[in-house]
Amino acid sequence: LPVVALKKYFPQSVEDRESQRLYWFAKKSERGGELPHKRQFIFGLSDLISRRILRATTEHDAIVPVLGHDGGVSFPLEVSTAVIHETTPIRRRHVLRRQQTTEQQKTQESRIARYDNVADSLTADADLTGQRIIVFDDICTSGASLNYAAKALYEAGAEDVIGMVYGTTAKKGGTITIEGPGATIEDLQLSFGGGAE
């Protein structure tokens, strides 16, 4: 699954201020409390969609937030997708449903455990035939949640699915950095699960 991220994420690094801001925004504001660095990440994401995706030759119909382990959408994802819905032609759709409660991904100790934890736990409750979908999560570590969300969307008829996150912990070899304001999403292919690592 190609995944686009605003920036690299280093969760263990106390020296990296951007990672710390990303962590506080994406993970510590999940209950709807204060949203530190809200403008930086939410509007940065909207700008990424406007400048990178909407300039691409392919058009996307909807953005779908990934559900948390408890079946809900986190507050940062809810706010971000609302802004994207309001500032771009891409509609926000809540079509994913969790078939069973899973453990939190951060409690899983390996990449395999992360995939096993969310395997086939999602389904889509809409007809998405022919649609191009952006599936959106906060952090991409193993790609497991995004891949199984994409699988559910494809099974509902989606023609194309890409992933989008605030930050990714992907190893350097699996990433391509887009430079310049004219580049689009088609210039960035970050693959998980069968692609580059």
N, CA and C of each residue as an Amber inpcrd file, in Angstrom:
protein
   591
   0.8480000  -1.1880000   0.0000000   0.0000000   0.0000000   0.0000000
   0.8900000   1.2460000   0.0000000   0.7600000   2.1090000  -0.9920000
   1.5170000   3.3730000  -0.9530000   1.0130000   4.2410000   0.2010000
   1.9310000   4.7850000   0.9890000   1.5750000   5.6030000   2.1430000
   2.3130000   6.9360000   2.0670000   1.5550000   8.0190000   2.2250000
   2.1350000   9.3540000   2.2350000   2.1090000   9.8780000   3.6600000
   3.2360000  10.4430000   4.1060000   3.3370000  10.9930000   5.4530000
   3.8230000  12.4360000   5.3940000   3.3730000  13.2280000   6.3490000
   3.8860000  14.5940000   6.4390000   5.3560000  14.5980000   6.7980000
   5.7550000  13.6850000   7.6800000   7.1510000  13.6810000   8.1220000
   7.5170000  12.3290000   8.7330000   8.8230000  12.1110000   8.8600000
   9.3120000  10.9290000   9.5600000   9.0400000  11.1240000  11.0550000
   8.9050000  10.0020000  11.7560000   8.5460000  10.0340000  13.1710000
   9.5110000   9.1530000  13.9440000  10.1230000   9.7110000  14.9870000
  11.0870000   8.9820000  15.7930000  10.5830000   8.9770000  17.2340000
   9.7460000   7.9750000  17.5850000   9.0700000   8.0100000  18.8890000
  10.0080000   7.9530000  20.0810000  11.2020000   7.4090000  19.9280000
  12.1190000   7.2800000  21.0540000  13.0190000   8.4930000  21.2290000
  12.9580000   9.4170000  20.2930000  13.8920000  10.5330000  20.3130000
  13.3310000  11.7130000  21.0820000  13.9760000  12.0480000  22.2020000
  13.5620000  13.2250000  22.9570000  14.1890000  14.4880000  22.3660000
  15.2110000  14.3070000  21.5220000  15.8710000  15.4580000  20.9210000
  15.1080000  15.9920000  19.7200000  14.3190000  15.1490000  19.0810000
  13.6170000  15.5490000  17.8660000  12.3020000  16.2420000  18.2360000
  12.2910000  17.5610000  18.1670000  11.1170000  18.3320000  18.5760000
   9.8970000  18.0500000  17.7140000  10.1120000  17.8730000  16.4110000
   8.9810000  17.5980000  15.5310000   8.3060000  16.2830000  15.9060000
   9.0960000  15.2660000  16.2290000   8.5270000  13.9810000  16.6420000
   7.7420000  14.1250000  17.9370000   8.2710000  14.8990000  18.8640000
   7.5740000  15.0950000  20.1280000   6.2630000  15.8420000  19.9220000
   6.2560000  16.8510000  19.0590000   5.0230000  17.5820000  18.7590000
   4.0070000  16.6590000  18.0860000   4.5140000  15.8400000  17.1660000
   3.6390000  14.9020000  16.4710000   3.0240000  13.9150000  17.4580000
   3.8320000  13.4080000  18.3690000   3.3470000  12.4640000  19.3690000
   2.2670000  13.1020000  20.2410000   2.5180000  14.3030000  20.7260000
   1.5410000  14.9670000  21.5930000   0.2500000  15.2480000  20.8550000
   0.3650000  15.6390000  19.6000000  -0.8420000  15.9190000  18.8340000
  -1.6250000  14.6480000  18.5300000  -0.9340000  13.6350000  17.9750000
  -1.6180000  12.4390000  17.4920000  -2.0450000  11.4970000  18.6100000
  -1.2760000  11.4190000  19.6680000  -1.5350000  10.4000000  20.6850000
  -2.0410000  10.9380000  22.0220000  -1.6330000  12.1130000  22.4050000
  -2.0070000  12.6200000  23.7240000  -3.2790000  13.4480000  23.7100000
  -3.7840000  13.7770000  22.5130000  -5.0080000  14.5660000  22.4550000
  -6.1920000  13.7180000  22.0020000  -6.0880000  12.3900000  22.1520000
  -7.1100000  11.4810000  21.6530000  -8.4650000  11.6510000  22.3260000
  -8.4940000  12.1760000  23.5020000  -9.7640000  12.2930000  24.2230000
 -10.4750000  13.6100000  23.9390000  -9.9400000  14.3910000  23.0190000
 -10.6140000  15.6270000  22.6570000 -10.1960000  16.8160000  23.4940000
  -9.1000000  16.6720000  24.2120000  -8.6240000  17.7810000  25.0280000
  -7.8610000  18.7930000  24.1920000  -6.9320000  19.4520000  24.8240000
  -6.1220000  20.4540000  24.1380000  -5.3930000  19.8180000  22.9630000
  -5.3200000  20.5290000  21.8730000  -4.6360000  20.0140000  20.6850000
  -3.3870000  20.8300000  20.4080000  -2.2690000  20.5120000  21.0620000
  -1.0520000  21.2720000  20.7850000  -0.6330000  21.0680000  19.3320000
  -0.1330000  22.1360000  18.7340000   0.3790000  22.0920000  17.3590000
  -0.7090000  21.7310000  16.3510000  -1.9470000  22.0410000  16.6850000
  -3.0780000  21.7050000  15.8230000  -2.8990000  22.2520000  14.4100000
  -2.5960000  23.5380000  14.2990000  -2.4780000  24.1520000  12.9780000
  -1.3670000  23.4990000  12.1600000  -0.2550000  23.2010000  12.8190000
   0.8920000  22.6380000  12.1070000   0.5320000  21.3410000  11.4050000
  -0.1550000  20.4520000  12.0810000  -0.4180000  19.1340000  11.5060000
  -1.7120000  19.0780000  10.7070000  -2.7900000  19.6420000  11.2140000
  -4.0590000  19.5630000  10.4960000  -3.9970000  20.3490000   9.1910000
  -3.5290000  21.5740000   9.2650000  -3.5020000  22.3810000   8.0590000
  -2.3480000  21.9820000   7.1410000  -1.2940000  21.4340000   7.7110000
  -0.2220000  20.8680000   6.8860000  -0.7340000  19.6980000   6.0690000
  -1.5800000  18.8950000   6.6950000  -2.1600000  17.7490000   6.0010000
  -3.0970000  18.2060000   4.8880000  -3.9180000  19.1920000   5.1770000
  -4.8160000  19.7220000   4.1590000  -4.0220000  20.2950000   2.9900000
  -2.9210000  20.9720000   3.2960000  -2.0660000  21.5260000   2.2490000
  -1.4260000  20.4110000   1.4330000  -1.0250000  19.3280000   2.1160000
  -0.4420000  18.1870000   1.4160000  -1.4280000  17.6180000   0.4080000
  -2.6780000  17.4860000   0.8160000  -3.6980000  16.9690000  -0.0980000
  -3.9060000  17.9360000  -1.2580000  -4.0140000  19.2100000  -0.9440000
  -4.2750000  20.1900000  -1.9950000  -3.1280000  20.2780000  -2.9900000
  -1.9030000  20.2980000  -2.4940000  -0.7580000  20.5150000  -3.3740000
  -0.2490000  19.2380000  -4.0180000  -0.3770000  18.1070000  -3.3290000
   0.2130000  16.8640000  -3.8380000  -0.8170000  15.9700000  -4.5240000
  -1.9500000  15.7490000  -3.8660000  -2.9190000  14.7870000  -4.3910000
  -3.7940000  15.3990000  -5.4650000  -4.3330000  16.5830000  -5.2060000
  -5.2590000  17.1690000  -6.1660000  -4.5580000  17.6460000  -7.4270000
  -3.2400000  17.7980000  -7.3860000  -2.4870000  18.1270000  -8.5960000
  -2.1110000  16.8850000  -9.3870000  -2.2930000  15.7210000  -8.7670000
  -1.9350000  14.4750000  -9.4430000  -2.9430000  14.1680000 -10.5500000
  -2.5590000  13.2500000 -11.4270000  -3.4450000  12.9220000 -12.5380000
  -4.6400000  12.0960000 -12.0900000  -4.5180000  11.4170000 -10.9460000
  -5.6560000  10.6550000 -10.4240000  -6.3970000  11.5010000  -9.4100000
  -7.7060000  11.3610000  -9.3620000  -8.5180000  12.1000000  -8.4070000
  -9.0370000  11.1390000  -7.3420000  -9.1060000  11.6150000  -6.1300000
  -9.6100000  10.7940000  -5.0250000 -10.9740000  11.2930000  -4.6020000
 -11.8700000  10.3570000  -4.3450000 -13.2560000  10.6720000  -4.0420000
 -13.5080000  10.9110000  -2.5630000 -12.7840000  10.2000000  -1.7030000
 -13.1160000  10.2620000  -0.2780000 -11.8940000   9.9960000   0.5770000
 -11.9330000  10.5150000   1.8100000 -10.9360000  10.1930000   2.8220000
 -11.6580000   9.4570000   3.9450000 -11.0980000   8.3230000   4.3520000
 -11.7320000   7.4370000   5.3350000 -10.7850000   7.2710000   6.5210000
 -11.1680000   7.7130000   7.7220000 -10.3020000   7.5300000   8.8780000
 -10.2890000   6.0790000   9.3550000  -9.1210000   5.6350000   9.7980000
  -8.9760000   4.2900000  10.3670000  -9.5430000   4.2920000  11.7830000
 -10.2130000   3.2270000  12.1420000 -10.7830000   3.1040000  13.4800000
  -9.7260000   2.6660000  14.4720000  -9.8540000   3.1370000  15.7020000
  -8.9800000   2.6900000  16.7720000  -9.3180000   1.2830000  17.2180000
  -8.5600000   0.7730000  18.1750000  -8.7570000  -0.6090000  18.6360000
 -10.1400000  -0.8200000  19.2520000 -10.7420000   0.2830000  19.7450000
 -12.0590000   0.1830000  20.3750000 -13.2090000   0.4360000  19.3990000
 -12.8860000   0.6900000  18.1360000 -13.9160000   0.9050000  17.1260000
 -14.2790000   2.3480000  16.8730000 -13.6380000   3.2770000  17.5800000
 -13.9300000   4.6950000  17.3860000 -12.8410000   5.3940000  16.5850000
 -13.1390000   6.6230000  16.1680000 -12.1630000   7.4500000  15.4650000
 -11.5730000   8.4270000  16.4710000 -10.2530000   8.5220000  16.5300000
  -9.6250000   9.4220000  17.4950000  -9.9600000  10.8710000  17.1630000
  -9.9100000  11.7150000  18.1680000 -10.2580000  13.1180000  17.9980000
  -9.3750000  13.8180000  16.9550000  -8.0410000  13.6320000  16.9770000
  -7.2190000  14.2790000  15.9520000  -7.6050000  13.8600000  14.5320000
  -7.9040000  12.5830000  14.3140000  -8.3060000  12.1340000  12.9770000
  -9.6530000  12.7220000  12.5890000 -10.5520000  12.8260000  13.5590000
 -11.8730000  13.3920000  13.3030000 -11.7470000  14.8540000  12.8810000
 -10.9340000  15.6180000  13.6150000 -10.7550000  17.0340000  13.3090000
 -10.0490000  17.2070000  11.9630000  -9.0030000  16.4310000  11.7250000
  -8.2460000  16.5470000  10.4770000  -9.1010000  16.2270000   9.2610000
  -9.8660000  15.1390000   9.3270000 -10.6950000  14.7790000   8.1760000
 -11.8110000  15.7920000   7.9560000 -12.2830000  16.4290000   9.0310000
 -13.2890000  17.4840000   8.8780000 -12.6990000  18.6720000   8.1240000
 -11.4800000  19.0540000   8.4650000 -10.8220000  20.1790000   7.7820000
 -10.5890000  19.8400000   6.3100000 -10.1340000  18.6230000   6.0440000
  -9.9080000  18.2070000   4.6570000 -11.2180000  18.2300000   3.8750000
 -12.2700000  17.7470000   4.4910000 -13.6030000  17.7440000   3.8630000
 -14.0570000  19.1690000   3.5170000 -13.7430000  20.0960000   4.3990000
 -14.1860000  21.4810000   4.2130000 -13.3060000  22.2720000   3.2600000
 -12.0480000  21.8790000   3.1050000 -11.1080000  22.6950000   2.3280000
 -10.6940000  22.0850000   0.9960000 -11.1470000  20.8680000   0.7130000
 -10.8320000  20.2210000  -0.5620000 -12.1140000  19.5820000  -1.1050000
 -12.0870000  19.1390000  -2.3610000 -13.2640000  18.4430000  -2.9010000
 -13.4140000  17.0070000  -2.3940000 -12.4780000  16.5490000  -1.5800000
 -12.4940000  15.1610000  -1.1130000 -13.4510000  15.0250000   0.0690000
 -14.4410000  14.1390000  -0.0610000 -15.4370000  13.9360000   0.9920000
 -14.9010000  13.0410000   2.1100000 -15.3080000  13.3400000   3.3330000
 -15.0010000  12.4540000   4.4550000 -16.1030000  11.4180000   4.5390000
 -15.7130000  10.1470000   4.6650000 -16.7080000   9.0810000   4.8040000
 -16.3170000   8.1610000   5.9490000 -17.2710000   7.8500000   6.8010000
 -17.0620000   6.9020000   7.8940000 -17.6870000   5.5730000   7.4760000
 -16.9510000   4.7910000   6.7200000 -17.5030000   3.5470000   6.1850000
 -16.8810000   2.2940000   6.7970000 -15.8150000   2.4430000   7.5680000
 -15.1860000   1.2770000   8.1790000 -15.8970000   0.9080000   9.4700000
 -16.0010000  -0.3780000   9.7250000 -16.5630000  -0.9030000  10.9700000
 -15.6050000  -1.9650000  11.5040000 -15.4140000  -1.9570000  12.8170000
 -14.5470000  -2.9690000  13.4240000 -15.4070000  -4.1620000  13.8170000
 -15.0450000  -5.3390000  13.3050000 -15.8230000  -6.5470000  13.5670000
 -15.5420000  -7.1210000  14.9420000 -14.3630000  -6.7860000  15.4750000
 -14.0340000  -7.2320000  16.8200000 -13.0640000  -6.2380000  17.4400000
 -13.1050000  -6.1250000  18.7510000 -12.1730000  -5.2500000  19.4550000
 -10.7780000  -5.8630000  19.3810000  -9.7870000  -5.0090000  19.1800000
  -8.4040000  -5.4890000  19.1240000  -7.6050000  -4.8520000  20.2560000
  -6.4160000  -5.3730000  20.4690000  -5.5010000  -4.7500000  21.4230000
  -4.9020000  -3.5000000  20.7710000  -4.4130000  -2.5730000  21.5750000
  -3.7490000  -1.4070000  21.0200000  -2.4800000  -1.8550000  20.2830000
  -2.2540000  -1.2830000  19.1140000  -1.0930000  -1.6750000  18.3240000
   0.2200000  -1.3970000  19.0540000   0.2620000  -0.3290000  19.8410000
   1.5150000   0.0130000  20.5160000   1.9110000  -1.0330000  21.5610000
   0.9730000  -1.9120000  21.9520000   1.3120000  -2.9590000  22.9170000
   1.9030000  -4.1950000  22.2450000   1.8770000  -4.2400000  20.9260000
   2.3860000  -5.4000000  20.1970000   3.9020000  -5.2830000  20.0340000
   4.5940000  -6.4020000  20.2190000   6.0480000  -6.3430000  20.2940000
   6.7770000  -6.5370000  18.9670000   6.0640000  -6.9340000  17.9260000
   6.7510000  -7.1650000  16.6600000   5.8400000  -6.8040000  15.4990000
   6.4240000  -6.7130000  14.3190000   5.6570000  -6.4260000  13.1080000
   4.6070000  -7.5200000  12.8640000   5.0080000  -8.7820000  13.0510000
   4.0800000  -9.8980000  12.8340000   2.9220000  -9.8160000  13.8190000
   3.2290000  -9.4960000  15.0820000   2.1730000  -9.3830000  16.0920000
   1.2000000  -8.2570000  15.7500000   1.7100000  -7.1750000  15.1850000
   0.8370000  -6.0590000  14.7910000  -0.1250000  -6.4930000  13.6850000
   0.3830000  -7.2460000  12.7030000  -0.4890000  -7.7370000  11.6310000
  -1.5060000  -8.7400000  12.1690000  -1.0550000  -9.6550000  13.0210000
  -1.9640000 -10.6500000  13.5960000  -3.0630000  -9.9880000  14.4340000
  -2.7050000  -8.9230000  15.1290000  -3.6390000  -8.2450000  16.0210000
  -4.8450000  -7.6620000  15.2820000  -4.6160000  -7.1370000  14.0630000
  -5.7080000  -6.4690000  13.3410000  -6.1880000  -7.2380000  12.1130000
  -5.6770000  -8.4650000  11.9380000  -6.0190000  -9.2480000  10.7440000
  -7.5290000  -9.3730000  10.5620000  -8.0030000  -8.9000000   9.4000000
  -9.4120000  -9.0210000   9.0220000 -10.3760000  -8.5480000  10.1010000
  -9.9820000  -7.5170000  10.8500000 -10.8550000  -6.9990000  11.9070000
 -11.7610000  -5.8740000  11.4100000 -11.5430000  -5.4220000  10.1710000
 -12.3260000  -4.3130000   9.6330000 -13.1710000  -4.7430000   8.4380000
 -14.3000000  -4.0810000   8.2880000 -15.1380000  -4.2650000   7.1160000
 -15.6590000  -2.8860000   6.7060000 -16.0620000  -2.7480000   5.4570000
 -16.6500000  -1.4920000   4.9820000 -18.1310000  -1.7120000   4.7300000
 -18.9640000  -0.7890000   5.2060000 -20.4120000  -0.9710000   5.0950000
 -21.0360000  -0.0980000   4.0030000 -20.2990000   0.1290000   2.9260000
 -20.8260000   0.9410000   1.8170000 -20.3490000   0.3540000   0.4970000
 -21.0670000   0.6680000  -0.5530000 -20.6500000   0.2740000  -1.8980000
 -19.6740000   1.3320000  -2.4040000 -18.4220000   0.9570000  -2.5790000
 -17.3800000   1.8900000  -3.0030000 -16.9320000   1.6190000  -4.4320000
 -17.7470000   0.9780000  -5.2080000 -17.3890000   0.5710000  -6.5620000
 -16.8480000   1.7530000  -7.3660000 -15.6340000   1.5670000  -7.8650000
 -15.0010000   2.5530000  -8.7320000 -14.4180000   3.7600000  -8.0330000
 -14.4820000   3.8190000  -6.7090000 -13.9950000   5.0130000  -6.0130000
 -12.5170000   4.9150000  -5.6740000 -11.8870000   6.0860000  -5.6340000
 -10.4830000   6.2080000  -5.2080000 -10.4860000   6.7770000  -3.7970000
  -9.8730000   6.0410000  -2.8840000  -9.9990000   6.3410000  -1.4600000
  -8.6340000   6.6350000  -0.8410000  -8.6090000   7.6330000   0.0420000
  -7.4680000   7.8620000   0.9240000  -7.8560000   7.2990000   2.2790000
  -7.1040000   6.3360000   2.7820000  -7.3600000   5.8090000   4.1140000
  -6.3540000   6.4860000   5.0470000  -6.8630000   7.0450000   6.1400000
  -6.0770000   7.9760000   6.9470000  -5.9220000   7.4900000   8.3850000
  -4.6720000   7.4670000   8.8620000  -4.3610000   7.0740000  10.2350000
  -3.3770000   8.0830000  10.8010000  -3.0590000   7.9520000  12.0930000
  -2.1550000   8.9370000  12.6780000  -0.6860000   8.6130000  12.4340000
  -0.2400000   7.4310000  12.8690000   1.1530000   7.0300000  12.7370000
   1.2200000   5.7040000  12.0010000   2.1700000   5.5680000  11.1050000
   2.3880000   4.2850000  10.4250000   3.6930000   3.6830000  10.9220000
   3.5790000   2.5800000  11.6430000   4.7620000   1.8850000  12.1490000
   5.0300000   0.6350000  11.3120000   4.0890000  -0.2970000  11.3090000
   4.2480000  -1.5250000  10.5200000   3.4300000  -1.4740000   9.2320000
   2.4230000  -0.6170000   9.1870000   1.5080000  -0.5720000   8.0500000
   0.3340000  -1.5200000   8.1960000   0.2400000  -2.2430000   9.3130000
  -0.7980000  -3.2630000   9.4810000  -2.2060000  -2.6730000   9.4460000
  -2.4660000  -1.6530000  10.2410000  -3.8170000  -1.0630000  10.2880000
  -4.2200000  -0.5140000   8.9290000  -3.2980000   0.1690000   8.2710000
  -3.5960000   0.7350000   6.9510000  -3.8540000  -0.3520000   5.9190000
  -3.0520000  -1.3980000   5.9380000  -3.2160000  -2.4750000   4.9590000
  -4.5480000  -3.1990000   5.1190000  -4.9490000  -3.4910000   6.3620000
  -6.2180000  -4.1900000   6.5560000  -7.4070000  -3.2710000   6.3040000
  -7.2430000  -1.9710000   6.5620000  -8.2970000  -1.0220000   6.1990000
  -8.4340000  -0.9720000   4.6780000  -7.2970000  -0.9290000   3.9830000
  -7.3240000  -0.9100000   2.5140000  -7.9630000  -2.1780000   1.9710000
  -7.6650000  -3.3160000   2.5820000  -8.2630000  -4.5840000   2.1510000
  -9.7870000  -4.5220000   2.2420000 -10.2970000  -3.9840000   3.3520000
 -11.7460000  -3.8650000   3.5220000 -12.3450000  -2.9320000   2.4770000
 -11.6480000  -1.8580000   2.1510000 -12.1420000  -0.9000000   1.1630000
 -12.1300000  -1.5050000  -0.2460000 -11.0850000  -2.2540000  -0.5570000
 -11.0480000  -2.9420000  -1.8580000 -12.1750000  -3.9670000  -1.9550000
 -12.4240000  -4.6870000  -0.8740000 -13.5010000  -5.6820000  -0.8760000
 -14.8710000  -5.0310000  -1.0640000 -14.9870000  -3.7440000  -0.7110000
 -16.2420000  -3.0060000  -0.9050000 -16.3150000  -2.3730000  -2.2870000
 -15.2980000  -2.6350000  -3.1260000 -15.3490000  -2.1790000  -4.5050000
 -14.4410000  -1.0290000  -4.8680000 -13.6490000  -0.5110000  -3.9230000
 -12.7750000   0.6240000  -4.2280000 -11.8420000   0.2800000  -5.3890000
 -11.6350000   1.2450000  -6.2570000 -10.7520000   1.0510000  -7.4070000
  -9.2920000   1.2520000  -7.0290000  -9.0380000   2.1940000  -6.1190000
  -7.6700000   2.5190000  -5.7350000  -7.6840000   3.0180000  -4.2980000
  -6.6800000   2.6200000  -3.5140000  -6.5700000   3.0710000  -2.1360000
  -5.1250000   3.4730000  -1.8780000  -4.9300000   4.6440000  -1.2740000
  -3.6180000   5.0500000  -0.7870000  -3.7470000   5.3420000   0.6940000
  -2.6400000   5.2660000   1.4110000  -2.6350000   5.5870000   2.8230000
  -2.0580000   6.9660000   3.0600000  -2.5220000   7.6130000   4.1140000
  -1.9740000   8.9050000   4.5070000  -1.9070000   8.9570000   6.0200000
  -0.7910000   9.4730000   6.5360000  -0.5790000   9.5620000   7.9790000
   0.1320000  10.8670000   8.3170000   0.0580000  11.2440000   9.6000000
   0.8430000  12.3890000  10.0480000   2.3320000  12.0550000   9.9740000
   2.6990000  10.8740000  10.4880000   4.1040000  10.5110000  10.5500000
   4.3040000   9.0350000  10.3170000   5.4980000   8.6740000   9.8440000
   5.8400000   7.2730000   9.6270000   7.1840000   6.9700000  10.2600000
   7.3090000   5.7560000  10.7920000   8.5810000   5.3070000  11.3610000
   9.3340000   4.4360000  10.3640000   8.9320000   4.4690000   9.0980000
   9.5280000   3.6070000   8.0760000  11.0280000   3.8120000   7.9870000
  11.7310000   2.7070000   7.7150000  13.1680000   2.7730000   7.5320000
  13.4950000   3.5820000   6.2820000  14.6770000   4.1610000   6.2710000
  15.0710000   5.0620000   5.1920000  14.9560000   4.4150000   3.8200000
  15.2950000   3.1330000   3.7000000  15.2730000   2.4710000   2.4030000
  13.9080000   2.3630000   1.7710000  12.8330000   2.5030000   2.5680000
  11.4960000   2.3670000   2.0290000  10.8180000   3.6750000   1.7190000
  11.5430000   4.7710000   1.7910000  10.9090000   6.0680000   1.5910000
  11.5290000   6.8270000   0.4280000  10.7120000   7.6660000  -0.1650000
  11.1650000   8.6110000  -1.1770000  10.6660000   9.9740000  -0.7290000
  11.5420000  10.9450000  -0.6970000  11.1560000  12.2840000  -0.2820000
  10.8000000  13.1090000  -1.5070000   9.6580000  13.7590000  -1.4420000
   9.2620000  14.6530000  -2.5320000   9.8640000  16.0280000  -2.2790000
  10.5260000  16.5520000  -3.2780000  11.0920000  17.8920000  -3.1810000
  10.3780000  18.8010000  -4.1700000  10.1880000  20.0380000  -3.7900000
   9.6220000  21.0140000  -4.7150000   8.1210000  21.0850000  -4.6400000
   7.5600000  22.2780000  -4.8310000   6.1160000  22.4710000  -4.6910000
   5.2890000  21.8550000  -5.8120000   5.8910000  21.5040000  -6.9400000
   5.1150000  20.9850000  -8.0560000   4.9450000  19.4800000  -8.0520000
   5.6870000  18.7630000  -7.1830000   5.6170000  17.3080000  -7.1630000
   4.2850000  16.8480000  -6.5970000   3.8280000  15.6720000  -7.0350000
   2.5350000  15.1580000  -6.5830000   2.6940000  13.7980000  -5.9300000
   1.5710000  13.2800000  -5.4660000   1.5660000  11.9980000  -4.7800000
   2.1100000  10.8730000  -5.6580000   1.9680000  10.9900000  -6.9540000
   2.4750000   9.9400000  -7.8380000   3.9920000   9.8660000  -7.8300000
   4.6490000  10.8910000  -7.2740000   6.1010000  10.8820000  -7.1550000
   6.5570000  10.2060000  -5.8670000   5.6200000   9.8420000  -5.0270000
   5.9640000   9.2580000  -3.7350000   5.3190000   7.8980000  -3.5820000
   6.1160000   6.8540000  -3.4920000   5.5950000   5.5040000  -3.3060000
   6.3060000   4.8810000  -2.1040000   5.6330000   4.8940000  -0.9560000
   6.1650000   4.2700000   0.2460000   5.3640000   3.0090000   0.4890000
   5.9750000   1.8580000   0.2770000   5.2130000   0.6090000   0.2910000
   5.4830000  -0.2240000   1.5310000   4.4180000  -0.8490000   2.0210000
   4.4990000  -1.7850000   3.1370000   3.8620000  -3.1050000   2.7020000
   4.2410000  -4.1880000   3.3610000   3.5630000  -5.4680000   3.1470000
   3.6630000  -5.9630000   1.7180000   4.8450000  -6.3720000   1.3110000
   5.0150000  -6.8720000  -0.0360000   5.7980000  -5.9240000  -0.9220000
   6.0160000  -4.7100000  -0.4500000   6.8050000  -3.7480000  -1.2170000
   8.1260000  -3.5200000  -0.5310000   8.6530000  -2.3160000  -0.6960000
   9.9270000  -1.9690000  -0.0670000   9.7500000  -1.9090000   1.4390000
  10.8030000  -2.1850000   2.1420000  10.7800000  -2.1020000   3.5990000
  11.4110000  -0.8090000   4.0450000
